[in-house]
mmCIF file with all atom_site columns, C-alpha atoms in Angstrom:
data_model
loop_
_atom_site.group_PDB
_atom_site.id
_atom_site.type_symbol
_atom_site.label_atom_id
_atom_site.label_alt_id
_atom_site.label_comp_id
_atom_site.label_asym_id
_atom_site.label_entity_id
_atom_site.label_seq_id
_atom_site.pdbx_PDB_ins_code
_atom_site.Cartn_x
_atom_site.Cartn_y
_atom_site.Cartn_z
_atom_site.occupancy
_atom_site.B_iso_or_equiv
_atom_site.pdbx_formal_charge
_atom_site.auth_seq_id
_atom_site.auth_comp_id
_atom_site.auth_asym_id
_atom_site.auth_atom_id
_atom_site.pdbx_PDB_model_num
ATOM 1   C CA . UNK A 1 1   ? -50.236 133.752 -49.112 1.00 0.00 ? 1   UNK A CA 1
ATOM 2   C CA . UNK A 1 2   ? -50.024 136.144 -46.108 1.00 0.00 ? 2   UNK A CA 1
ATOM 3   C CA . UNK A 1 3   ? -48.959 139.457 -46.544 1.00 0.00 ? 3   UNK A CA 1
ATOM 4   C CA . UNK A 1 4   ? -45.389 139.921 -46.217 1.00 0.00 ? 4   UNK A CA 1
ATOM 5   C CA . UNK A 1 5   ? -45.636 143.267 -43.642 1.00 0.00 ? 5   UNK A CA 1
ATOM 6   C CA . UNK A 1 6   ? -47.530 140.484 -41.556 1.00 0.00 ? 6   UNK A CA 1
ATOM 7   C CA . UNK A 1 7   ? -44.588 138.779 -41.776 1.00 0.00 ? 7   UNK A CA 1
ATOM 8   C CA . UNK A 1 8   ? -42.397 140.779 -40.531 1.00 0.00 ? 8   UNK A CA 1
ATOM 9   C CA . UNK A 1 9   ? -40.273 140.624 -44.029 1.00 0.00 ? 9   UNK A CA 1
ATOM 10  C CA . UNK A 1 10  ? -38.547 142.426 -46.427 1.00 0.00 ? 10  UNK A CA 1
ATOM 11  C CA . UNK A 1 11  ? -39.499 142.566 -50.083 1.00 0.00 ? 11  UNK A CA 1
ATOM 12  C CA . UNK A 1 12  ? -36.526 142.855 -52.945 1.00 0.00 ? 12  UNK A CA 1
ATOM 13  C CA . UNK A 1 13  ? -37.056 142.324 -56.518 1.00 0.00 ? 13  UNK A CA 1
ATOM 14  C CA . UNK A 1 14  ? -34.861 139.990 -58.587 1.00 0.00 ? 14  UNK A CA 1
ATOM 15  C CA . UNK A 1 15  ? -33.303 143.316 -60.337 1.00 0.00 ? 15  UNK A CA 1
ATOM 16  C CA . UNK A 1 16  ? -32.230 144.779 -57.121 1.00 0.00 ? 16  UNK A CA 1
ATOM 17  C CA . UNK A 1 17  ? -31.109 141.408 -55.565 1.00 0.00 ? 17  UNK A CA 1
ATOM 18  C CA . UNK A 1 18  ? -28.342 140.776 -58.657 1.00 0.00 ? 18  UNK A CA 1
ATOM 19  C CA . UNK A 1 19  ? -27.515 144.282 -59.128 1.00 0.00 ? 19  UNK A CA 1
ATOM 20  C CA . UNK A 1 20  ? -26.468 144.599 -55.024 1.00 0.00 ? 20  UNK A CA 1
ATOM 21  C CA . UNK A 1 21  ? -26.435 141.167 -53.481 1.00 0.00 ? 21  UNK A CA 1
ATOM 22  C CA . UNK A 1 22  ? -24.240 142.898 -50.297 1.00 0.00 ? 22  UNK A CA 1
ATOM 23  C CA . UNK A 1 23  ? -27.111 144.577 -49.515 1.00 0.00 ? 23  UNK A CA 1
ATOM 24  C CA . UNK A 1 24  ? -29.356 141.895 -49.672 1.00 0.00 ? 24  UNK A CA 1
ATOM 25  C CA . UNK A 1 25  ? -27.832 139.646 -47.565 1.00 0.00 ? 25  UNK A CA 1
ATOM 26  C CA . UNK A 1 26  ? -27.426 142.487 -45.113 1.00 0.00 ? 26  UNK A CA 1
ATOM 27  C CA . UNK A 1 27  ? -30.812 142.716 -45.192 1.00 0.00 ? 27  UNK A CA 1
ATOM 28  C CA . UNK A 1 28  ? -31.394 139.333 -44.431 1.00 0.00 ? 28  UNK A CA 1
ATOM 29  C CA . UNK A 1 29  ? -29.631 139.279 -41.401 1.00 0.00 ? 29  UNK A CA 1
ATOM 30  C CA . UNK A 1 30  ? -32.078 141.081 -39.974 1.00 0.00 ? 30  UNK A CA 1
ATOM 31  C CA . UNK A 1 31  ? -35.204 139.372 -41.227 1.00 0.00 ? 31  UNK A CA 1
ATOM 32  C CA . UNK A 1 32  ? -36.260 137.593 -43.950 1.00 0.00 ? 32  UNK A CA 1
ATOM 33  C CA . UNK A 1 33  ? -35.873 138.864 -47.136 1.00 0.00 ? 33  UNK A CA 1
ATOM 34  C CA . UNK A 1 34  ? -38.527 138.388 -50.300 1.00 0.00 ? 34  UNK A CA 1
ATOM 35  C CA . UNK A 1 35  ? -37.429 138.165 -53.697 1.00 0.00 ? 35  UNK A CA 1
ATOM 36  C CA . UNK A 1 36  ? -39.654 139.290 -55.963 1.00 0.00 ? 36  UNK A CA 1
ATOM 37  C CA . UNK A 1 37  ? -39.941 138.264 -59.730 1.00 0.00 ? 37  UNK A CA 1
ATOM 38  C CA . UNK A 1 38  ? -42.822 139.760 -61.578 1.00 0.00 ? 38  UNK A CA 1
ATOM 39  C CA . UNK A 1 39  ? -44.363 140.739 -58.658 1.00 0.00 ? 39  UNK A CA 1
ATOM 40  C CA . UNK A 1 40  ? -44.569 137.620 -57.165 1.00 0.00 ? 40  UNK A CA 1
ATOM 41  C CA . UNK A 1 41  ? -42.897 135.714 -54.433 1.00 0.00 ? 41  UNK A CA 1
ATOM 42  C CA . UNK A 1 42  ? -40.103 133.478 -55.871 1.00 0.00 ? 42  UNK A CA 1
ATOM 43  C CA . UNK A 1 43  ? -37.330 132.826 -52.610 1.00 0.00 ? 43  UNK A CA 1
ATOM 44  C CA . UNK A 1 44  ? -36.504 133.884 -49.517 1.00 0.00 ? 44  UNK A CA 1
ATOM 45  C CA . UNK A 1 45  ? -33.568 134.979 -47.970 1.00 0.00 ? 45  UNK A CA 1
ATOM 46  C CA . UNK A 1 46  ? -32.916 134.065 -43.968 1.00 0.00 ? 46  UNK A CA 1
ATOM 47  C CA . UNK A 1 47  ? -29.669 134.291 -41.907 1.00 0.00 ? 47  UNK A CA 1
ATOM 48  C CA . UNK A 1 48  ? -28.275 131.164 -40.732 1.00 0.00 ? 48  UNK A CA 1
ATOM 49  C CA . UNK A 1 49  ? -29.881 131.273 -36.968 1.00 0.00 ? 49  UNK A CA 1
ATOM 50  C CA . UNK A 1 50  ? -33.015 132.280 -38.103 1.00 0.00 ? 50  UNK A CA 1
ATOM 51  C CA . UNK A 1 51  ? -32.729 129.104 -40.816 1.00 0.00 ? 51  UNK A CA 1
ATOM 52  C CA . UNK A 1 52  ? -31.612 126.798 -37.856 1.00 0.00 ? 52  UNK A CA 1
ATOM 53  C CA . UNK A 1 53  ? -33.736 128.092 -35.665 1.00 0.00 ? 53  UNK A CA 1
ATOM 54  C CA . UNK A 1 54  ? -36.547 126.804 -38.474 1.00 0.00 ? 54  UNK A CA 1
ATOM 55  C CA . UNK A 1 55  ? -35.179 123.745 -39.249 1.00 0.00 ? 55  UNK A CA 1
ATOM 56  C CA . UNK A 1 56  ? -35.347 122.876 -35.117 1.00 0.00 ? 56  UNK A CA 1
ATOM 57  C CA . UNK A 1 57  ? -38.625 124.062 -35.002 1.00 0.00 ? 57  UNK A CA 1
ATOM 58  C CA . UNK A 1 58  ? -39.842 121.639 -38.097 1.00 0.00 ? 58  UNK A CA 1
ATOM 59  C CA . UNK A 1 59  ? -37.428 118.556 -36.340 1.00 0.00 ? 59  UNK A CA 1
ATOM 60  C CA . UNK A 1 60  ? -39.748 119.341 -33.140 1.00 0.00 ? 60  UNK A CA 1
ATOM 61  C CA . UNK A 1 61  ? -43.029 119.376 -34.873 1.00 0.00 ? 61  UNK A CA 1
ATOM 62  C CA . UNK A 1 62  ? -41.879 116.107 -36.589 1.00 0.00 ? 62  UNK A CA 1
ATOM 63  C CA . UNK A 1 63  ? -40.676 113.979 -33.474 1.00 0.00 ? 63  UNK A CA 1
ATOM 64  C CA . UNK A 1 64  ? -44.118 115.190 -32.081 1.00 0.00 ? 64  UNK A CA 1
ATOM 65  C CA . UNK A 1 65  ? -46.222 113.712 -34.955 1.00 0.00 ? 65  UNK A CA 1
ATOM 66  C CA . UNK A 1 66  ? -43.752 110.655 -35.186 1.00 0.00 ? 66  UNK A CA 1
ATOM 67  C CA . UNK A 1 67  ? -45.084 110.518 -30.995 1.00 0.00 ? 67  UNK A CA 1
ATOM 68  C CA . UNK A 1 68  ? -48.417 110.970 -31.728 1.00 0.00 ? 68  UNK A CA 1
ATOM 69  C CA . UNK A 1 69  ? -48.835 108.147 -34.555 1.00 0.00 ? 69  UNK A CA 1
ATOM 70  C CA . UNK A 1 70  ? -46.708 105.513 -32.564 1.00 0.00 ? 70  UNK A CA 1
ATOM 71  C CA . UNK A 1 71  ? -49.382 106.643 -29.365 1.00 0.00 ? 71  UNK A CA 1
ATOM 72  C CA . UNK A 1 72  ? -52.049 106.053 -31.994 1.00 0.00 ? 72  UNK A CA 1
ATOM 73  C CA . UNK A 1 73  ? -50.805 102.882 -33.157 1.00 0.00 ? 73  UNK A CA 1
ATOM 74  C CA . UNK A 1 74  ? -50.084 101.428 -29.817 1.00 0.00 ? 74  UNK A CA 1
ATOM 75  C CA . UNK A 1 75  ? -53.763 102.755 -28.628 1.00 0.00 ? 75  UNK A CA 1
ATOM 76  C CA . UNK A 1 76  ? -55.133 100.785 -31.675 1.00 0.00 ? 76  UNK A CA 1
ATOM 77  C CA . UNK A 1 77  ? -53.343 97.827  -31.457 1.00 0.00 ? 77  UNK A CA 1
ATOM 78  C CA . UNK A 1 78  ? -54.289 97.369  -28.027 1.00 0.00 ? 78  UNK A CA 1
ATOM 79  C CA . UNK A 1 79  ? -57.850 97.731  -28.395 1.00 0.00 ? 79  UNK A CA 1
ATOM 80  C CA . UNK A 1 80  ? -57.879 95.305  -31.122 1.00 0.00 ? 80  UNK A CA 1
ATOM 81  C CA . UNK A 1 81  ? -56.075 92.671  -28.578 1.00 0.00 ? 81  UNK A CA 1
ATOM 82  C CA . UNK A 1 82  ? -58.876 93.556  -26.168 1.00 0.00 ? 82  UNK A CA 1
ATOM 83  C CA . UNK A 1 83  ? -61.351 93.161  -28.808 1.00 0.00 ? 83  UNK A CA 1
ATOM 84  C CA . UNK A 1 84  ? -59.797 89.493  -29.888 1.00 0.00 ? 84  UNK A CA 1
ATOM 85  C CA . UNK A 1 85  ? -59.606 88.322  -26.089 1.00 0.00 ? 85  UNK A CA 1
ATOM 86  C CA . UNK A 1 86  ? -63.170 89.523  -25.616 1.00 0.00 ? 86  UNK A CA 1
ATOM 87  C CA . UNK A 1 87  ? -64.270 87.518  -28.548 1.00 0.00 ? 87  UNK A CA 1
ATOM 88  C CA . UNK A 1 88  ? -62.393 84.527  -27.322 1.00 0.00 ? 88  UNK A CA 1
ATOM 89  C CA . UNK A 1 89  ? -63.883 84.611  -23.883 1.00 0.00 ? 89  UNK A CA 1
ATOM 90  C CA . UNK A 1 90  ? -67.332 84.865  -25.262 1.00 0.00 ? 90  UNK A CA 1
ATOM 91  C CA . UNK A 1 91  ? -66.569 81.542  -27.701 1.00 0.00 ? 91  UNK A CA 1
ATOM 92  C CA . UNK A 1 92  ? -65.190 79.603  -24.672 1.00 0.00 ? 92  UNK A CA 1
ATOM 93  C CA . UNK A 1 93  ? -68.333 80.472  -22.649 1.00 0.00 ? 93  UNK A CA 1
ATOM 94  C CA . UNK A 1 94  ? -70.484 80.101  -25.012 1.00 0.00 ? 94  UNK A CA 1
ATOM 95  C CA . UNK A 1 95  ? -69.076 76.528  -25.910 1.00 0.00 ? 95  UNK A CA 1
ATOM 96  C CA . UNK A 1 96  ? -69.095 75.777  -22.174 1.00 0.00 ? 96  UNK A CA 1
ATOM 97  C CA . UNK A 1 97  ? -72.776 76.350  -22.176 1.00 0.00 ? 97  UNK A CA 1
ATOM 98  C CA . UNK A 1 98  ? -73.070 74.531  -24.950 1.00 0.00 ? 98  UNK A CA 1
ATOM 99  C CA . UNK A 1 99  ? -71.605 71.684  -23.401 1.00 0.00 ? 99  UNK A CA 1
ATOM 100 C CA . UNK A 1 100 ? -74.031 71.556  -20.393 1.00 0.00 ? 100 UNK A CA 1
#
């Protein structure tokens, strides 16, 4: 996990979070906001743009891979018709030559 000054984040621990939750959603509206149990990352605490602003940002990267796949598919499913109409023209000449 990165660190959380890379981050840009605040750190709380679960003690400090229940004994003043004011403050830590305070906090939070500023950045995000770590909570700590046992020294280790349990939750995080955003404000509501900065959780929209996430949640439009995953919706984006989704429609993009949705894209990408149905590109994919339509790219593969193509060259397989080319592939089948290739293998027909080769069995119609061949059985044409055959014929002669």
């Amino acid at each position: 996990m990165e660190n959380l000054a890379t981050l840009g984040a605040l750190s709380i621990t679960t003690r400090d979070l229940s004994k003043n939750p004011s403050k830590a959603l305070r906090d939070a509206c500023a950045r995000p906001l770590i909570v700590m149990r046992h020294q280790r990352p349990v939750a995080c605490l955003v404000s509501i743009e900065q959780w929209a602003e996430l949640i439009g940002k995953l919706k984006d990267i989704e429609m993009n891979t949705s894209i990408a796949q149905v590109d994919l598919q339509i790219h593969s499913c193509e060259m397989g018709s080319a592939v089948h109409l290739l293998s027909e023209s080769h069995l119609a000449m061949a059985e044409a030559m055959g014929a002669k």
